[in-house]
C-alpha cells in the first residue's frame, strides 16, 4: 500500500466483535483471563492496549518500520530511548536541538553520568571527531529547530555504524510523509506525535519506530517498565488525526513556500530560513533527502525586542503560542519560549537571536496568511 492508504488502514481492521469501521477506544485498564496464562494477548493496559496497538502499527507502517511504540509525550519516548544507556555512556548530538531534548540530556540524563557532546548540525566531519570509545547514541534532529538546517542522515549513519553506534533521528518536523530516516540508515525514529502526526493541537503524545529487533525489545521493555504510555483516548485521537497526514502535509508545504517567498521580499525581514528556498544552504540536500520541505519557516526580524512583541501582538490568524504542526498557524519566539532553557550565550552563538520568530504555517487559505503578515509587519 502507498503512504496515504497506509495512513488510513495500517493496523486497523473493522472491529471483530461489532464490525465498527473505526478502532474502538478500549478504555480499560485490565482484561479478563480464562485461566492461568489464558488471555487474548492483553493483560494490563500499561503493557498493551488494542487502541494503542492500532496506532503503533499504523505509525510503524508510515515510517517503513517493523515496530512501533507509542508514548505519553515525545519526551516520554525520548526517555525510553535514553533508558537503554547506562552510567558512563556518551551521546553525540547536534547543536540546534529542541529545547526540551537539550534539557533532558543536560538536567536529567547528565545526572546519571551520561554526557552529551554537541556538534554543528550540518558539519559531517565533526560527528566523527566527537565520537569516543564510550559513545552509544548519535542523536539527530533534521531539519533542526528553529534554524531549519539539515543533517545528512545517510552520511552520519555510515560514520556511526562504523563505530557500532545507534542513530536516533527526531523526525517530528518533517513527519514520515516528507522524510523516512529508517530508509536512509537510521536505527530509531522518534516523533512528538503532538505535532504533525496528530495535527490538530489536541493531544500530547510521542512514538518510536525501528526495524532493529534488539532495540525494539529493549524499548518495549522500557515502555512497560517505566510506564510512559498514552491513554486509549489519546491513542484514538492520534489515530484519527494521522489519517489526513498526507493531505495536510501537502497543504502545509504549499502555504509555507508562499510565506517564505513573501518574507524574503519584505524590507523588515533580515533573513528567512526555509529549506525549500534555493538560497537555503542545505537546499540540495533537502531535495535529496526529503520528498518535500515541510511547513516550518523561521525568520529574523529587523528591529528590537519591543518591535518583535508588537508584531506578535498584531498577528491575528497566526496565534502566538508554543508548539507546531497543527492545522492552525502559530508563531513562536524561540528565545523566550521553546528554547528559553538554553543559556543565552549558547543560544546567541548558535544564531538563535532575540529577533528570531518561528512560524508553524497552517493549512488556512494562504492569501489570508500573507495578509496577516502584511498587516503585522507594517
Ligand atoms: C515538541 C517536540 C519534542 C517533544 O515532544 P512533546 O510531545 O512535547 O513531549 C521533541 N522534539 C521536537 C522536534 C519537538 O518539536
Tab-separated table of C-alpha atoms and ligand atoms in Angstrom:
chain	number	residue	atom	x	y	z
A	1	UNK	CA	0.000	0.000	0.000
A	2	UNK	CA	1.093	3.570	-0.672
A	3	UNK	CA	1.531	6.159	2.067
A	4	UNK	CA	-1.959	7.733	2.083
A	5	UNK	CA	-3.628	4.313	2.113
A	6	UNK	CA	-1.422	3.114	4.959
A	7	UNK	CA	-2.220	6.252	6.970
A	8	UNK	CA	-5.891	5.300	6.836
A	9	UNK	CA	-5.752	1.500	7.046
A	10	UNK	CA	-2.491	0.197	8.548
A	11	UNK	CA	-3.037	-1.558	11.883
A	12	UNK	CA	-6.787	-1.124	11.569
A	13	UNK	CA	-9.450	-3.680	10.646
A	14	UNK	CA	-13.174	-3.344	11.265
A	15	UNK	CA	-13.808	-4.404	14.880
A	16	UNK	CA	-14.156	-8.206	15.042
A	17	UNK	CA	-16.961	-8.105	17.620
A	18	UNK	CA	-19.213	-5.420	16.102
A	19	UNK	CA	-17.978	-4.515	12.613
A	20	UNK	CA	-17.300	-0.925	13.730
A	21	UNK	CA	-15.224	0.706	10.982
A	22	UNK	CA	-13.211	2.825	13.403
A	23	UNK	CA	-10.957	1.258	16.028
A	24	UNK	CA	-12.846	1.462	19.353
A	25	UNK	CA	-11.436	3.335	22.340
A	26	UNK	CA	-10.618	0.402	24.597
A	27	UNK	CA	-10.972	2.394	27.792
A	28	UNK	CA	-9.934	-0.406	30.112
A	29	UNK	CA	-7.042	-0.950	32.475
A	30	UNK	CA	-7.275	-4.744	32.584
A	31	UNK	CA	-8.582	-7.775	30.676
A	32	UNK	CA	-10.449	-10.945	31.751
A	33	UNK	CA	-8.274	-14.033	31.662
A	34	UNK	CA	-9.751	-17.502	31.205
A	35	UNK	CA	-7.329	-19.317	33.493
A	36	UNK	CA	-3.648	-19.471	34.297
A	37	UNK	CA	-1.841	-17.946	31.328
A	38	UNK	CA	-5.076	-17.780	29.291
A	39	UNK	CA	-5.646	-14.386	27.626
A	40	UNK	CA	-6.165	-12.826	24.193
A	41	UNK	CA	-2.831	-11.003	24.047
A	42	UNK	CA	-3.724	-8.296	26.563
A	43	UNK	CA	-3.318	-8.490	30.338
A	44	UNK	CA	-2.870	-4.940	31.599
A	45	UNK	CA	-3.057	-1.644	29.684
A	46	UNK	CA	0.388	-0.334	30.620
A	47	UNK	CA	1.777	-3.395	28.827
A	48	UNK	CA	-0.666	-3.293	25.922
A	49	UNK	CA	-3.984	-1.831	24.804
A	50	UNK	CA	-5.703	-2.554	21.460
A	51	UNK	CA	-6.292	1.134	20.600
A	52	UNK	CA	-2.609	1.821	21.250
A	53	UNK	CA	-1.602	-1.271	19.237
A	54	UNK	CA	-3.524	0.055	16.215
A	55	UNK	CA	-1.680	3.388	16.487
A	56	UNK	CA	1.703	1.702	16.959
A	57	UNK	CA	1.209	-0.491	13.877
A	58	UNK	CA	-0.024	2.427	11.787
A	59	UNK	CA	2.953	4.659	12.691
A	60	UNK	CA	5.430	1.805	12.082
A	61	UNK	CA	3.930	1.328	8.597
A	62	UNK	CA	4.236	5.064	7.809
A	63	UNK	CA	7.971	5.088	8.635
A	64	UNK	CA	8.615	1.824	6.715
A	65	UNK	CA	9.445	0.258	10.085
A	66	UNK	CA	8.694	-3.136	11.562
A	67	UNK	CA	7.990	-1.984	15.108
A	68	UNK	CA	6.205	0.994	16.650
A	69	UNK	CA	5.778	2.107	20.252
A	70	UNK	CA	3.522	4.934	21.430
A	71	UNK	CA	4.220	7.164	24.415
A	72	UNK	CA	2.507	9.783	26.565
A	73	UNK	CA	4.661	12.522	25.003
A	74	UNK	CA	7.620	12.944	22.688
A	75	UNK	CA	9.827	13.387	25.729
A	76	UNK	CA	8.499	10.166	27.317
A	77	UNK	CA	9.589	8.417	24.099
A	78	UNK	CA	12.997	10.102	24.330
A	79	UNK	CA	13.308	8.948	27.954
A	80	UNK	CA	12.621	5.362	26.882
A	81	UNK	CA	15.445	5.589	24.315
A	82	UNK	CA	17.836	7.163	26.818
A	83	UNK	CA	16.974	4.419	29.327
A	84	UNK	CA	18.820	1.995	27.037
A	85	UNK	CA	22.045	3.688	28.218
A	86	UNK	CA	23.998	3.171	31.425
A	87	UNK	CA	26.247	5.364	33.563
A	88	UNK	CA	29.478	6.216	31.750
A	89	UNK	CA	27.927	6.141	28.261
A	90	UNK	CA	28.211	9.101	25.911
A	91	UNK	CA	25.857	10.707	23.360
A	92	UNK	CA	26.743	12.770	20.303
A	93	UNK	CA	24.050	15.190	19.203
A	94	UNK	CA	23.649	18.334	17.130
A	95	UNK	CA	23.746	21.869	18.486
A	96	UNK	CA	20.447	23.135	17.059
A	97	UNK	CA	18.117	20.948	19.055
A	98	UNK	CA	14.602	21.049	20.512
A	99	UNK	CA	14.983	22.818	23.875
A	100	UNK	CA	13.240	20.056	25.829
A	101	UNK	CA	15.594	17.426	24.412
A	102	UNK	CA	18.573	19.562	25.413
A	103	UNK	CA	17.105	19.933	28.921
A	104	UNK	CA	16.582	16.160	29.170
A	105	UNK	CA	20.191	15.486	28.111
A	106	UNK	CA	21.679	18.116	30.417
A	107	UNK	CA	19.487	18.081	33.521
A	108	UNK	CA	18.189	14.518	33.801
A	109	UNK	CA	20.430	12.141	31.862
A	110	UNK	CA	23.533	14.129	32.804
A	111	UNK	CA	22.841	13.376	36.470
A	112	UNK	CA	23.380	9.676	35.726
A	113	UNK	CA	26.872	10.371	34.415
A	114	UNK	CA	25.865	10.180	30.759
A	115	UNK	CA	27.481	13.061	28.913
A	116	UNK	CA	26.338	14.615	25.626
A	117	UNK	CA	28.585	16.388	23.086
A	118	UNK	CA	27.008	18.850	20.639
A	119	UNK	CA	28.246	19.113	17.064
A	120	UNK	CA	27.431	21.795	14.460
A	121	UNK	CA	24.411	20.145	12.839
A	122	UNK	CA	25.484	20.325	9.196
A	123	UNK	CA	29.188	19.585	9.701
A	124	UNK	CA	29.581	15.863	8.929
A	125	UNK	CA	33.286	15.623	9.812
A	126	UNK	CA	32.610	16.942	13.308
A	127	UNK	CA	30.368	13.990	14.208
A	128	UNK	CA	33.225	11.557	13.723
A	129	UNK	CA	35.576	13.781	15.760
A	130	UNK	CA	33.096	13.847	18.652
A	131	UNK	CA	32.823	10.043	18.865
A	132	UNK	CA	34.532	8.463	21.872
A	133	UNK	CA	35.058	4.793	22.809
A	134	UNK	CA	32.021	5.043	25.130
A	135	UNK	CA	29.677	6.749	22.602
A	136	UNK	CA	26.467	4.717	22.322
A	137	UNK	CA	23.981	7.026	20.584
A	138	UNK	CA	24.110	9.568	17.812
A	139	UNK	CA	21.037	11.776	18.138
A	140	UNK	CA	19.927	13.924	15.206
A	141	UNK	CA	17.161	16.330	14.508
A	142	UNK	CA	16.665	17.291	10.862
A	143	UNK	CA	15.511	19.818	9.852
A	144	UNK	CA	16.778	21.394	13.040
A	145	UNK	CA	14.727	23.553	15.323
A	146	UNK	CA	14.346	26.500	14.934
A	147	UNK	CA	17.019	27.292	12.307
A	148	UNK	CA	15.938	24.555	9.876
A	149	UNK	CA	19.421	23.354	8.945
A	150	UNK	CA	19.669	19.816	7.570
A	151	UNK	CA	21.762	16.877	8.674
A	152	UNK	CA	22.765	14.331	6.025
A	153	UNK	CA	21.258	11.241	7.687
A	154	UNK	CA	22.880	8.731	5.321
A	155	UNK	CA	26.367	10.193	5.784
A	156	UNK	CA	26.101	10.426	9.571
A	157	UNK	CA	24.626	6.897	9.846
A	158	UNK	CA	27.585	5.492	7.884
A	159	UNK	CA	30.014	7.087	10.335
A	160	UNK	CA	28.030	5.919	13.372
A	161	UNK	CA	27.710	2.347	12.123
A	162	UNK	CA	31.473	2.070	11.597
A	163	UNK	CA	31.674	2.612	15.375
A	164	UNK	CA	28.682	0.371	16.305
A	165	UNK	CA	26.691	3.404	17.417
A	166	UNK	CA	22.897	3.567	17.093
A	167	UNK	CA	21.458	6.528	15.194
A	168	UNK	CA	18.302	8.189	16.517
A	169	UNK	CA	16.507	10.701	14.288
A	170	UNK	CA	13.848	13.021	15.686
A	171	UNK	CA	11.576	13.200	12.627
A	172	UNK	CA	8.952	15.464	14.195
A	173	UNK	CA	9.480	18.416	11.831
A	174	UNK	CA	9.208	16.518	8.523
A	175	UNK	CA	6.740	13.827	9.515
A	176	UNK	CA	7.090	10.473	7.740
A	177	UNK	CA	5.289	11.980	4.755
A	178	UNK	CA	8.347	14.049	3.773
A	179	UNK	CA	11.236	12.053	5.279
A	180	UNK	CA	11.827	8.390	6.167
A	181	UNK	CA	15.011	8.186	8.266
A	182	UNK	CA	14.982	4.355	8.516
A	183	UNK	CA	15.296	4.181	4.717
A	184	UNK	CA	18.349	6.466	4.997
A	185	UNK	CA	20.111	4.257	7.557
A	186	UNK	CA	18.803	5.497	10.908
A	187	UNK	CA	18.151	2.847	13.570
A	188	UNK	CA	15.434	4.557	15.603
A	189	UNK	CA	12.943	7.270	14.635
A	190	UNK	CA	11.366	9.438	17.292
A	191	UNK	CA	8.242	11.591	16.975
A	192	UNK	CA	6.457	14.087	19.064
A	193	UNK	CA	3.065	12.976	17.673
A	194	UNK	CA	1.750	16.127	19.373
A	195	UNK	CA	2.840	17.928	16.205
A	196	UNK	CA	2.143	16.946	12.558
A	197	UNK	CA	1.173	13.315	13.140
A	198	UNK	CA	-1.848	14.166	15.265
A	199	UNK	CA	-2.030	17.553	13.586
A	200	UNK	CA	-4.931	19.120	15.459
A	201	UNK	CA	-3.261	20.539	18.601
A	202	UNK	CA	-5.478	18.482	20.893
A	203	UNK	CA	-3.153	15.694	22.100
A	204	UNK	CA	0.321	15.437	23.599
A	205	UNK	CA	1.980	12.190	22.510
A	206	UNK	CA	5.112	10.502	21.246
A	207	UNK	CA	6.254	7.494	19.235
A	208	UNK	CA	9.320	5.431	18.424
A	209	UNK	CA	9.715	3.351	15.263
A	210	UNK	CA	12.527	0.912	14.449
A	211	UNK	CA	13.492	-2.070	12.292
A	212	UNK	CA	16.067	-3.233	14.826
A	213	UNK	CA	14.528	-6.111	16.788
A	214	UNK	CA	17.029	-5.934	19.628
A	215	UNK	CA	16.435	-2.199	20.081
A	216	UNK	CA	12.682	-2.752	19.866
A	217	UNK	CA	12.747	-5.344	22.632
A	218	UNK	CA	14.777	-3.044	24.894
A	219	UNK	CA	12.442	-0.118	24.124
A	220	UNK	CA	9.290	-2.182	24.598
A	221	UNK	CA	10.690	-3.311	27.953
A	222	UNK	CA	11.363	0.325	28.922
A	223	UNK	CA	7.882	1.409	27.792
A	224	UNK	CA	6.306	-1.119	30.151
A	225	UNK	CA	8.870	-0.918	32.957
A	226	UNK	CA	8.948	2.909	33.163
A	227	UNK	CA	5.333	3.294	32.061
A	228	UNK	CA	5.261	6.474	29.913
A	229	UNK	CA	2.278	5.262	27.876
A	230	UNK	CA	-0.573	7.226	26.249
A	231	UNK	CA	-4.128	6.571	27.388
A	232	UNK	CA	-6.563	4.887	24.972
A	233	UNK	CA	-8.385	8.131	24.167
A	234	UNK	CA	-5.159	9.953	23.254
A	235	UNK	CA	-4.118	6.975	21.121
A	236	UNK	CA	-7.503	7.083	19.386
A	237	UNK	CA	-7.320	10.847	18.723
A	238	UNK	CA	-3.848	10.448	17.240
A	239	UNK	CA	-5.033	7.552	15.091
A	240	UNK	CA	-7.845	9.742	13.839
A	241	UNK	CA	-5.511	12.678	13.186
A	242	UNK	CA	-2.906	10.714	11.254
A	243	UNK	CA	-5.430	9.589	8.621
A	244	UNK	CA	-5.194	13.008	6.934
A	245	UNK	CA	-1.416	13.417	7.307
A	246	UNK	CA	-0.683	13.296	3.559
A	247	UNK	CA	-3.211	15.946	2.521
A	248	UNK	CA	-2.309	18.156	5.458
A	249	UNK	CA	1.432	17.986	4.756
A	250	UNK	CA	0.936	18.908	1.101
A	251	UNK	CA	-1.048	21.996	2.108
A	252	UNK	CA	1.375	22.922	4.921
A	253	UNK	CA	4.187	22.867	2.386
A	254	UNK	CA	2.355	24.875	-0.270
A	255	UNK	CA	1.473	27.561	2.279
A	256	UNK	CA	4.949	27.578	3.852
A	257	UNK	CA	6.568	28.134	0.470
A	258	UNK	CA	4.214	31.066	-0.215
A	259	UNK	CA	5.027	32.561	3.209
A	260	UNK	CA	8.798	32.055	2.789
A	261	UNK	CA	8.764	33.705	-0.655
A	262	UNK	CA	6.756	36.614	0.721
A	263	UNK	CA	9.091	37.136	3.692
A	264	UNK	CA	12.252	37.061	1.548
A	265	UNK	CA	10.974	40.174	-0.290
A	266	UNK	CA	9.891	42.023	2.852
A	267	UNK	CA	12.021	45.077	3.803
A	268	UNK	CA	11.616	44.450	7.567
A	269	UNK	CA	12.908	40.890	7.287
A	270	UNK	CA	16.623	40.306	7.735
A	271	UNK	CA	16.827	36.607	6.917
A	272	UNK	CA	14.468	33.714	6.093
A	273	UNK	CA	15.137	30.093	6.981
A	274	UNK	CA	13.217	27.591	4.823
A	275	UNK	CA	14.836	24.536	3.172
A	276	UNK	CA	12.561	24.944	0.133
A	277	UNK	CA	14.237	28.223	-0.871
A	278	UNK	CA	17.088	27.777	-3.388
A	279	UNK	CA	19.086	30.258	-1.239
A	280	UNK	CA	18.957	27.903	1.776
A	281	UNK	CA	22.444	26.431	2.419
A	282	UNK	CA	21.039	22.864	2.560
A	283	UNK	CA	18.563	23.145	-0.314
A	284	UNK	CA	20.304	20.478	-2.433
A	285	UNK	CA	20.459	18.048	0.499
A	286	UNK	CA	16.800	18.768	1.240
A	287	UNK	CA	15.884	17.823	-2.332
A	288	UNK	CA	17.828	14.566	-1.992
A	289	UNK	CA	16.830	13.536	1.496
A	290	UNK	CA	13.242	14.761	1.758
A	291	UNK	CA	10.286	14.455	-0.578
A	292	UNK	CA	9.061	17.919	0.485
A	293	UNK	CA	10.248	20.850	2.567
A	294	UNK	CA	7.640	20.936	5.322
A	295	UNK	CA	5.587	23.654	6.953
A	296	UNK	CA	8.054	25.399	9.280
A	297	UNK	CA	9.528	28.795	8.397
A	298	UNK	CA	11.778	30.877	10.655
A	299	UNK	CA	12.845	34.450	10.057
A	300	UNK	CA	14.898	37.183	11.618
A	301	UNK	CA	13.036	40.440	12.028
A	302	UNK	CA	14.822	43.786	11.572
A	303	UNK	CA	14.153	45.636	14.782
A	304	UNK	CA	14.216	45.485	18.549
A	305	UNK	CA	12.722	43.043	21.012
A	306	UNK	CA	9.896	45.571	21.541
A	307	UNK	CA	9.176	45.530	17.775
A	308	UNK	CA	9.029	41.726	17.853
A	309	UNK	CA	6.490	41.969	20.658
A	310	UNK	CA	4.390	44.390	18.560
A	311	UNK	CA	4.487	42.026	15.581
A	312	UNK	CA	3.251	39.008	17.548
A	313	UNK	CA	0.511	41.101	19.181
A	314	UNK	CA	-0.745	42.359	15.808
A	315	UNK	CA	-0.892	38.965	14.117
A	316	UNK	CA	-4.470	37.698	14.141
A	317	UNK	CA	-4.503	34.389	12.267
A	318	UNK	CA	-1.036	33.317	13.415
A	319	UNK	CA	-1.632	32.634	17.098
A	320	UNK	CA	1.258	33.417	19.425
A	321	UNK	CA	1.837	30.034	21.064
A	322	UNK	CA	4.327	27.233	21.593
A	323	UNK	CA	4.134	24.010	19.597
A	324	UNK	CA	3.700	23.378	15.878
A	325	UNK	CA	2.239	21.053	13.302
A	326	UNK	CA	-1.464	21.742	13.830
A	327	UNK	CA	-3.899	22.789	11.104
A	328	UNK	CA	-3.858	26.338	12.518
A	329	UNK	CA	-0.949	28.725	12.025
A	330	UNK	CA	1.200	29.557	15.032
A	331	UNK	CA	4.042	31.985	15.670
A	332	UNK	CA	6.574	31.442	18.404
A	333	UNK	CA	9.525	33.351	19.829
A	334	UNK	CA	12.120	30.625	20.441
A	335	UNK	CA	14.422	32.747	22.630
A	336	UNK	CA	11.770	33.210	25.325
A	337	UNK	CA	9.605	30.148	24.650
A	338	UNK	CA	10.728	26.795	23.202
A	339	UNK	CA	14.441	27.487	23.653
A	340	UNK	CA	14.404	29.530	26.872
A	341	UNK	CA	16.049	26.614	28.693
A	342	UNK	CA	19.231	27.112	26.628
A	343	UNK	CA	21.578	29.664	28.249
A	344	UNK	CA	21.526	32.997	26.352
A	345	UNK	CA	25.224	32.924	25.406
A	346	UNK	CA	24.950	29.455	23.864
A	347	UNK	CA	21.715	30.439	22.152
A	348	UNK	CA	23.117	33.600	20.538
A	349	UNK	CA	26.266	31.782	19.420
A	350	UNK	CA	24.039	29.373	17.503
A	351	UNK	CA	22.210	32.193	15.672
A	352	UNK	CA	19.105	31.853	17.798
A	353	UNK	CA	18.804	35.573	18.401
A	354	UNK	CA	16.151	37.595	20.227
A	355	UNK	CA	14.635	38.779	16.928
A	356	UNK	CA	14.084	35.292	15.517
A	357	UNK	CA	10.473	34.228	15.012
A	358	UNK	CA	9.348	30.722	14.083
A	359	UNK	CA	6.175	30.114	12.097
A	360	UNK	CA	4.251	26.882	12.012
A	361	UNK	CA	2.373	27.574	8.802
A	362	UNK	CA	-1.089	26.040	8.982
A	363	UNK	CA	-3.480	24.955	6.269
A	364	UNK	CA	-5.695	28.055	6.207
A	365	UNK	CA	-6.026	29.963	2.920
A	366	UNK	CA	-2.531	31.221	2.014
A	367	UNK	CA	-3.895	34.640	0.947
A	368	UNK	CA	-5.229	35.215	4.459
A	369	UNK	CA	-1.891	34.207	5.981
A	370	UNK	CA	0.042	36.649	3.775
A	371	UNK	CA	-2.426	39.443	4.574
A	372	UNK	CA	-1.994	38.748	8.288
A	373	UNK	CA	1.795	39.017	7.974
A	374	UNK	CA	1.499	42.138	5.813
A	375	UNK	CA	-0.575	43.910	8.471
A	376	UNK	CA	1.619	42.855	11.409
A	377	UNK	CA	4.991	43.576	9.770
A	378	UNK	CA	3.862	47.008	8.604
B	1	LIG	C1	7.700	19.035	20.684
B	1	LIG	C2	8.944	18.346	20.309
B	1	LIG	C3	9.503	17.341	21.126
B	1	LIG	C4	8.895	16.962	22.458
B	1	LIG	O1	7.650	16.377	22.326
B	1	LIG	P1	6.475	16.508	23.427
B	1	LIG	O2	5.360	15.770	22.778
B	1	LIG	O3	6.204	17.963	23.628
B	1	LIG	O4	6.991	15.854	24.659
B	1	LIG	C5	10.638	16.708	20.680
B	1	LIG	N1	11.231	17.051	19.510
B	1	LIG	C6	10.732	18.010	18.716
B	1	LIG	C7	11.436	18.347	17.450
B	1	LIG	C8	9.583	18.697	19.090
B	1	LIG	O5	9.121	19.672	18.299
